[in-house]
Coordinates of N, CA, C and O in Angstrom, one line a residue:
X1052 N -81.2 -38.5 11.1 CA -82.7 -38.3 10.9 C -83.0 -36.9 10.4 O -83.9 -36.7 9.6
X1053 N -82.3 -35.9 10.9 CA -82.6 -34.5 10.6 C -82.5 -34.3 9.0 O -83.3 -33.6 8.5
X1054 N -81.5 -34.9 8.4 CA -81.3 -34.7 7.0 C -82.5 -35.3 6.2 O -82.9 -34.8 5.3
X1055 N -82.9 -36.5 6.7 CA -84.1 -37.2 6.0 C -85.3 -36.3 6.1 O -86.1 -36.1 5.2
X1056 N -85.6 -35.8 7.3 CA -86.7 -34.9 7.5 C -86.7 -33.7 6.6 O -87.7 -33.4 5.9
X1057 N -85.6 -33.0 6.6 CA -85.4 -31.9 5.7 C -85.6 -32.2 4.3 O -86.3 -31.5 3.5
X1058 N -85.0 -33.3 3.8 CA -85.1 -33.7 2.4 C -86.5 -34.0 2.0 O -87.0 -33.6 1.0
X1059 N -87.2 -34.8 2.8 CA -88.5 -35.2 2.5 C -89.5 -34.0 2.5 O -90.3 -33.8 1.6
X1060 N -89.3 -33.1 3.6 CA -90.2 -32.0 3.7 C -90.0 -31.0 2.5 O -91.0 -30.5 2.0
X1061 N -88.8 -30.9 2.0 CA -88.5 -30.1 0.8 C -89.2 -30.6 -0.4 O -89.7 -29.8 -1.2
X1062 N -89.3 -31.9 -0.5 CA -90.0 -32.5 -1.7 C -91.5 -32.1 -1.7 O -92.1 -32.0 -2.8
X1063 N -92.0 -31.8 -0.5 CA -93.4 -31.4 -0.4 C -93.6 -29.9 -0.1 O -94.7 -29.5 0.3
X1064 N -92.5 -29.2 -0.3 CA -92.5 -27.7 -0.1 C -93.0 -27.3 1.3 O -93.8 -26.4 1.5
X1065 N -92.5 -28.1 2.3 CA -92.9 -27.8 3.7 C -91.7 -27.2 4.4 O -90.6 -27.7 4.3
X1066 N -91.9 -26.2 5.3 CA -90.9 -25.7 6.1 C -90.6 -26.6 7.3 O -91.5 -27.4 7.7
X1067 N -89.4 -26.6 7.8 CA -89.0 -27.5 8.9 C -88.4 -26.6 10.0 O -87.6 -25.7 9.7
X1068 N -88.7 -26.8 11.2 CA -88.1 -26.2 12.4 C -87.7 -27.3 13.3 O -88.5 -28.0 13.8
X1069 N -86.4 -27.3 13.6 CA -85.9 -28.2 14.6 C -85.7 -27.5 15.9 O -85.3 -26.3 15.9
X1070 N -86.1 -28.1 17.0 CA -86.1 -27.5 18.3 C -85.2 -28.3 19.2 O -85.3 -29.6 19.3
X1071 N -84.2 -27.7 19.9 CA -83.3 -28.4 20.8 C -82.9 -27.4 21.9 O -83.1 -26.2 21.8
X1072 N -82.4 -28.0 23.0 CA -81.9 -27.1 24.1 C -80.5 -26.6 23.7 O -79.8 -27.2 22.8
X1073 N -80.1 -25.6 24.4 CA -78.7 -25.0 24.1 C -77.7 -26.1 24.4 O -76.6 -26.1 23.8
X1074 N -78.0 -27.0 25.3 CA -77.0 -28.1 25.6 C -76.8 -29.0 24.4 O -75.8 -29.8 24.4
X1075 N -77.7 -29.0 23.4 CA -77.5 -29.9 22.3 C -77.4 -29.1 21.0 O -77.8 -29.5 19.9
X1076 N -76.7 -27.9 21.1 CA -76.5 -27.1 19.8 C -75.6 -27.9 18.9 O -74.8 -28.7 19.2
X1077 N -75.9 -27.7 17.6 CA -75.3 -28.5 16.5 C -74.4 -27.5 15.7 O -74.8 -26.4 15.4
X1078 N -73.3 -28.0 15.2 CA -72.4 -27.2 14.3 C -72.8 -27.4 12.9 O -72.5 -26.6 12.0
X1079 N -73.5 -28.5 12.6 CA -73.8 -28.9 11.2 C -75.2 -28.6 10.8 O -75.9 -29.4 10.2
X1080 N -75.7 -27.5 11.2 CA -77.2 -27.2 11.0 C -77.5 -27.1 9.5 O -78.7 -27.3 9.1
X1081 N -76.6 -26.8 8.6 CA -76.9 -26.7 7.2 C -77.9 -25.6 6.9 O -77.9 -24.5 7.6
X1082 N -78.8 -25.9 6.0 CA -79.9 -24.9 5.6 C -81.1 -25.0 6.5 O -82.1 -24.3 6.2
X1083 N -81.1 -25.8 7.5 CA -82.3 -26.0 8.3 C -82.4 -24.9 9.3 O -81.5 -24.4 9.8
X1084 N -83.7 -24.6 9.7 CA -83.9 -23.6 10.8 C -83.9 -24.3 12.1 O -84.6 -25.4 12.3
X1085 N -83.2 -23.8 13.1 CA -83.1 -24.4 14.4 C -83.6 -23.3 15.4 O -83.3 -22.1 15.3
X1086 N -84.3 -23.8 16.4 CA -84.7 -22.9 17.6 C -84.1 -23.6 18.8 O -84.3 -24.7 19.1
X1087 N -83.3 -22.8 19.5 CA -82.7 -23.3 20.8 C -83.3 -22.7 22.0 O -83.6 -21.5 22.0
X1088 N -83.6 -23.5 23.0 CA -84.3 -23.0 24.2 C -83.4 -23.4 25.4 O -82.4 -24.2 25.3
X1089 N -83.8 -22.9 26.6 CA -83.0 -23.2 27.8 C -82.9 -24.7 28.0 O -83.7 -25.5 27.5
X1090 N -81.9 -25.1 28.8 CA -81.6 -26.5 29.0 C -82.4 -27.1 30.2 O -82.1 -28.3 30.5
X1091 N -83.3 -26.4 30.8 CA -84.0 -26.9 31.9 C -84.9 -28.0 31.4 O -85.3 -28.1 30.2
X1092 N -85.3 -28.9 32.3 CA -86.2 -30.0 32.0 C -87.5 -29.5 31.4 O -88.1 -28.5 31.8
X1093 N -87.9 -30.2 30.3 CA -89.2 -29.9 29.6 C -89.2 -28.7 28.8 O -90.3 -28.4 28.2
X1094 N -88.1 -27.9 28.7 CA -88.2 -26.6 28.0 C -88.5 -26.8 26.5 O -89.3 -26.1 25.9
X1095 N -87.9 -27.8 25.9 CA -88.1 -28.1 24.5 C -89.6 -28.5 24.3 O -90.2 -28.0 23.4
X1096 N -90.0 -29.4 25.2 CA -91.4 -29.9 25.0 C -92.4 -28.7 25.2 O -93.4 -28.6 24.4
X1097 N -92.2 -27.8 26.2 CA -93.1 -26.7 26.4 C -93.0 -25.7 25.2 O -94.1 -25.2 24.8
X1098 N -91.9 -25.5 24.6 CA -91.8 -24.7 23.4 C -92.6 -25.3 22.3 O -93.4 -24.6 21.7
X1099 N -92.4 -26.6 22.0 CA -93.1 -27.2 21.0 C -94.6 -27.2 21.2 O -95.4 -26.8 20.3
X1100 N -95.0 -27.5 22.4 CA -96.5 -27.5 22.8 C -97.1 -26.1 22.6 O -98.2 -26.0 22.1
X1101 N -96.3 -25.0 23.0 CA -96.9 -23.7 22.9 C -96.9 -23.2 21.4 O -97.7 -22.4 21.1
X1102 N -95.9 -23.6 20.6 CA -95.8 -23.1 19.2 C -96.6 -23.9 18.2 O -97.0 -23.4 17.1
X1103 N -96.8 -25.2 18.4 CA -97.4 -26.1 17.4 C -98.9 -25.6 17.2 O -99.6 -25.3 18.2
X1104 N -99.3 -25.7 16.0 CA -100.6 -25.3 15.6 C -101.3 -26.5 14.9 O -100.7 -27.3 14.3
X1105 N -102.6 -26.4 14.9 CA -103.4 -27.4 14.2 C -102.9 -27.6 12.8 O -102.7 -26.7 12.1
X1106 N -102.7 -28.9 12.4 CA -102.2 -29.2 11.1 C -100.7 -29.3 11.0 O -100.2 -29.8 10.0
X1107 N -100.0 -28.9 12.0 CA -98.5 -29.1 12.0 C -98.2 -30.5 12.2 O -99.0 -31.3 12.6
X1108 N -97.0 -30.9 11.8 CA -96.4 -32.2 12.1 C -95.3 -32.1 13.0 O -94.4 -31.3 12.8
X1109 N -95.3 -32.9 14.1 CA -94.2 -33.0 15.0 C -93.7 -34.4 15.1 O -94.4 -35.4 15.1
X1110 N -92.3 -34.5 15.1 CA -91.7 -35.8 15.3 C -91.1 -35.8 16.7 O -90.3 -35.0 17.1
X1111 N -91.6 -36.8 17.5 CA -91.1 -36.9 18.9 C -91.3 -38.4 19.4 O -92.2 -39.1 18.9
X1112 N -90.5 -38.7 20.3 CA -90.7 -40.1 20.9 C -91.3 -39.9 22.3 O -91.6 -40.9 23.0
X1113 N -91.6 -38.7 22.7 CA -92.2 -38.4 24.0 C -93.7 -38.6 23.9 O -94.4 -37.8 23.3
X1114 N -94.2 -39.7 24.5 CA -95.7 -40.0 24.3 C -96.6 -39.0 25.1 O -97.7 -38.7 24.7
X1115 N -96.1 -38.4 26.2 CA -96.8 -37.4 26.9 C -97.0 -36.2 26.1 O -98.1 -35.6 25.9
X1116 N -95.9 -35.7 25.4 CA -96.0 -34.6 24.5 C -96.9 -34.9 23.3 O -97.7 -34.1 22.9
X1117 N -96.8 -36.1 22.8 CA -97.6 -36.5 21.7 C -99.1 -36.4 22.0 O -99.9 -35.9 21.2
X1118 N -99.4 -36.9 23.2 CA -100.8 -36.9 23.6 C -101.4 -35.4 23.7 O -102.5 -35.2 23.2
X1119 N -100.6 -34.5 24.2 CA -101.1 -33.1 24.3 C -101.1 -32.5 22.9 O -102.1 -31.7 22.6
X1120 N -100.2 -32.8 22.0 CA -100.2 -32.3 20.7 C -101.4 -32.8 19.9 O -102.0 -32.0 19.1
X1121 N -101.7 -34.1 20.0 CA -102.9 -34.6 19.3 C -104.1 -33.9 19.7 O -105.0 -33.6 18.9
X1122 N -104.2 -33.5 21.0 CA -105.4 -32.8 21.5 C -105.5 -31.4 20.8 O -106.6 -30.8 20.8
X1123 N -104.4 -30.9 20.3 CA -104.4 -29.6 19.6 C -104.6 -29.7 18.1 O -104.6 -28.8 17.4
X1124 N -104.8 -31.0 17.6 CA -104.9 -31.2 16.2 C -103.6 -31.3 15.4 O -103.6 -31.0 14.2
X1125 N -102.6 -31.6 16.1 CA -101.2 -31.7 15.5 C -101.0 -33.2 15.1 O -101.4 -34.1 15.8
X1126 N -100.4 -33.4 14.0 CA -100.0 -34.8 13.5 C -98.7 -35.1 14.2 O -97.8 -34.3 14.2
X1127 N -98.6 -36.3 14.8 CA -97.4 -36.7 15.5 C -96.9 -38.0 15.1 O -97.7 -39.0 15.0
X1128 N -95.6 -38.1 14.7 CA -94.9 -39.3 14.3 C -93.8 -39.5 15.3 O -93.1 -38.6 15.8
X1129 N -93.5 -40.8 15.6 CA -92.3 -41.2 16.4 C -91.1 -41.3 15.4 O -91.3 -41.5 14.2
X1130 N -89.9 -41.2 15.9 CA -88.7 -41.4 15.0 C -88.7 -42.8 14.4 O -88.0 -43.0 13.4
X1131 N -89.4 -43.7 14.9 CA -89.5 -45.1 14.3 C -90.6 -45.2 13.3 O -90.9 -46.3 12.8
X1132 N -91.4 -44.1 13.1 CA -92.4 -44.1 12.1 C -93.8 -44.5 12.6 O -94.7 -44.6 11.8
X1133 N -94.0 -44.6 13.9 CA -95.3 -44.8 14.4 C -96.1 -43.5 14.4 O -95.7 -42.5 14.9
X1134 N -97.3 -43.6 13.8 CA -98.2 -42.5 13.8 C -99.1 -42.5 15.1 O -99.8 -43.5 15.3
X1135 N -99.0 -41.5 15.9 CA -99.8 -41.5 17.1 C -101.1 -40.9 16.8 O -101.3 -39.9 16.1
X1136 N -102.2 -41.6 17.3 CA -103.5 -41.1 17.1 C -104.3 -41.1 18.4 O -103.9 -41.8 19.3
X1137 N -105.4 -40.4 18.4 CA -106.2 -40.2 19.6 C -106.7 -41.5 20.2 O -106.7 -41.7 21.4
X1138 N -107.1 -42.5 19.3 CA -107.6 -43.7 19.7 C -106.7 -44.6 20.5 O -107.1 -45.3 21.4
X1139 N -105.4 -44.5 20.2 CA -104.4 -45.3 20.9 C -103.7 -44.7 22.1 O -103.0 -45.3 22.9
X1140 N -104.0 -43.4 22.3 CA -103.2 -42.7 23.4 C -103.5 -43.2 24.8 O -102.6 -43.2 25.6
X1141 N -104.8 -43.5 25.1 CA -105.1 -44.0 26.4 C -104.2 -45.3 26.7 O -103.6 -45.4 27.8
X1142 N -104.1 -46.2 25.8 CA -103.3 -47.4 26.0 C -101.8 -47.1 26.1 O -101.1 -47.6 26.9
X1143 N -101.4 -46.2 25.2 CA -99.9 -45.8 25.2 C -99.6 -45.1 26.5 O -98.5 -45.5 27.1
X1144 N -100.4 -44.2 27.0 CA -100.1 -43.5 28.3 C -100.2 -44.5 29.5 O -99.5 -44.3 30.4
X1145 N -101.2 -45.4 29.4 CA -101.2 -46.4 30.5 C -100.0 -47.2 30.6 O -99.4 -47.5 31.7
X1146 N -99.5 -47.7 29.4 CA -98.2 -48.5 29.4 C -97.1 -47.6 29.9 O -96.2 -48.1 30.7
X1147 N -97.0 -46.3 29.6 CA -96.0 -45.4 30.1 C -96.1 -45.3 31.6 O -95.1 -45.4 32.3
X1148 N -97.3 -45.2 32.1 CA -97.5 -45.1 33.6 C -97.1 -46.4 34.3 O -96.3 -46.4 35.3
X1149 N -97.5 -47.5 33.7 CA -97.2 -48.8 34.3 C -95.7 -49.1 34.3 O -95.1 -49.6 35.3
X1150 N -95.0 -48.7 33.2 CA -93.6 -48.9 33.1 C -92.8 -48.0 34.2 O -91.9 -48.5 34.8
X1151 N -93.3 -46.8 34.3 CA -92.7 -45.9 35.3 C -92.9 -46.4 36.7 O -92.0 -46.3 37.5
X1152 N -94.0 -46.9 37.0 CA -94.3 -47.5 38.3 C -93.4 -48.7 38.6 O -92.9 -48.8 39.7
X1153 N -93.2 -49.5 37.6 CA -92.3 -50.7 37.7 C -90.9 -50.2 38.0 O -90.2 -50.8 38.8
X1154 N -90.4 -49.2 37.3 CA -89.1 -48.7 37.5 C -88.9 -48.1 38.9 O -87.9 -48.3 39.5
X1155 N -89.9 -47.4 39.3 CA -89.8 -46.8 40.7 C -89.8 -47.9 41.8 O -89.2 -47.7 42.8
X1156 N -90.4 -49.0 41.5 CA -90.4 -50.2 42.4 C -89.1 -51.0 42.3 O -88.9 -52.0 42.9
X1157 N -88.2 -50.6 41.4 CA -86.9 -51.2 41.2 C -86.9 -52.4 40.3 O -86.0 -53.2 40.2
X1158 N -88.0 -52.5 39.5 CA -88.1 -53.6 38.5 C -87.9 -53.0 37.1 O -88.7 -52.2 36.7
X1159 N -86.8 -53.3 36.5 CA -86.4 -52.8 35.2 C -86.5 -53.8 34.2 O -86.1 -55.0 34.4
X1160 N -87.1 -53.4 33.0 CA -87.1 -54.4 31.9 C -85.7 -54.7 31.4 O -84.8 -53.9 31.4
X1161 N -85.5 -56.0 31.0 CA -84.2 -56.4 30.5 C -83.9 -55.8 29.2 O -84.8 -55.9 28.3
X1162 N -82.8 -55.2 29.1 CA -82.3 -54.7 27.8 C -82.7 -53.3 27.4 O -82.1 -52.7 26.5
X1163 N -83.8 -52.8 27.9 CA -84.3 -51.5 27.5 C -84.8 -51.5 26.1 O -85.1 -52.5 25.5
X1164 N -85.0 -50.3 25.5 CA -85.6 -50.2 24.2 C -84.6 -50.8 23.2 O -83.4 -50.8 23.4
X1165 N -85.1 -51.3 22.1 CA -84.2 -51.8 21.0 C -83.4 -50.7 20.4 O -83.9 -49.6 20.4
X1166 N -82.3 -51.0 19.8 CA -81.4 -50.1 19.2 C -82.1 -49.6 17.9 O -82.8 -50.3 17.2
X1167 N -82.0 -48.3 17.6 CA -82.6 -47.7 16.4 C -81.9 -48.3 15.2 O -80.7 -48.3 15.1
X1168 N -82.7 -48.9 14.3 CA -82.1 -49.6 13.2 C -82.4 -48.9 11.9 O -83.2 -48.0 11.8
X1169 N -81.8 -49.4 10.9 CA -82.0 -48.9 9.5 C -83.5 -49.2 9.1 O -84.1 -48.4 8.4
X1170 N -84.0 -50.3 9.6 CA -85.4 -50.6 9.4 C -86.3 -49.5 10.0 O -87.3 -49.1 9.4
X1171 N -86.0 -49.1 11.2 CA -86.7 -48.0 11.9 C -86.6 -46.7 11.1 O -87.6 -46.0 10.9
X1172 N -85.4 -46.4 10.6 CA -85.3 -45.2 9.7 C -86.1 -45.3 8.5 O -86.8 -44.3 8.1
X1173 N -86.2 -46.4 7.9 CA -87.0 -46.6 6.6 C -88.5 -46.5 7.0 O -89.2 -45.9 6.2
X1174 N -88.9 -47.1 8.1 CA -90.3 -47.0 8.5 C -90.7 -45.5 8.7 O -91.8 -45.1 8.3
X1175 N -89.8 -44.8 9.3 CA -90.1 -43.3 9.6 C -90.2 -42.6 8.2 O -91.2 -41.9 8.0
X1176 N -89.3 -42.8 7.3 CA -89.3 -42.1 6.0 C -90.6 -42.4 5.3 O -91.3 -41.6 4.8
X1177 N -91.0 -43.7 5.3 CA -92.2 -44.1 4.6 C -93.5 -43.5 5.3 O -94.4 -43.0 4.6
X1178 N -93.5 -43.5 6.6 CA -94.6 -42.9 7.3 C -94.7 -41.4 7.1 O -95.8 -40.8 6.9
X1179 N -93.6 -40.7 7.1 CA -93.5 -39.3 6.9 C -94.0 -38.9 5.5 O -94.8 -38.0 5.3
X1180 N -93.5 -39.7 4.5 CA -93.9 -39.4 3.1 C -95.4 -39.7 2.9 O -96.1 -38.9 2.3
X1181 N -95.9 -40.7 3.5 CA -97.3 -41.0 3.4 C -98.2 -39.9 4.1 O -99.2 -39.5 3.5
X1182 N -97.7 -39.4 5.2 CA -98.5 -38.4 5.9 C -98.5 -37.1 5.1 O -99.5 -36.5 4.8
X1183 N -97.3 -36.7 4.6 CA -97.2 -35.5 3.8 C -98.0 -35.7 2.5 O -98.7 -34.7 2.0
X1184 N -98.0 -36.8 1.9 CA -98.7 -37.1 0.6 C -100.2 -36.9 0.9 O -101.0 -36.3 0.1
X1185 N -100.7 -37.5 2.0 CA -102.1 -37.4 2.4 C -102.5 -36.0 2.6 O -103.6 -35.6 2.2
X1186 N -101.7 -35.2 3.3 CA -102.0 -33.9 3.6 C -102.0 -33.0 2.4 O -102.8 -32.0 2.3
X1187 N -101.2 -33.3 1.4 CA -101.1 -32.5 0.2 C -102.1 -33.0 -0.8 O -102.3 -32.4 -1.9
X1188 N -102.8 -34.1 -0.5 CA -103.8 -34.7 -1.4 C -103.2 -35.3 -2.7 O -103.8 -35.4 -3.7
X1189 N -102.0 -35.9 -2.5 CA -101.3 -36.5 -3.6 C -101.6 -38.0 -3.6 O -101.6 -38.7 -2.6

């Protein structure tokens, strides 16, 4: 996914910063800029939340982080290409809460999330291109 993000962003002359914990350092960073933070819980999310500015684009599957970023005027996409918006966040966060409550009660959904597919990858690329095109006025 990182290669697709970098390639598409380059087409629109956009800088990319990947953020990860030291526990997830990569050897194949290539020409991309990486910022590594402590491996403590939520460190990556806190860094992103503190550094993101209005008009930035963040790719995350963390709906809690997405909700806070949207409040700052940041555009947020999931790795599956879902564009998070303010209107849907109450419902998304309620589902997250209800799911966590069920897990704490020992009731787990069968199968978990679906496997990341080539269709998901294509949906992401299309959504990312569409968002960048709209922001560039193309």
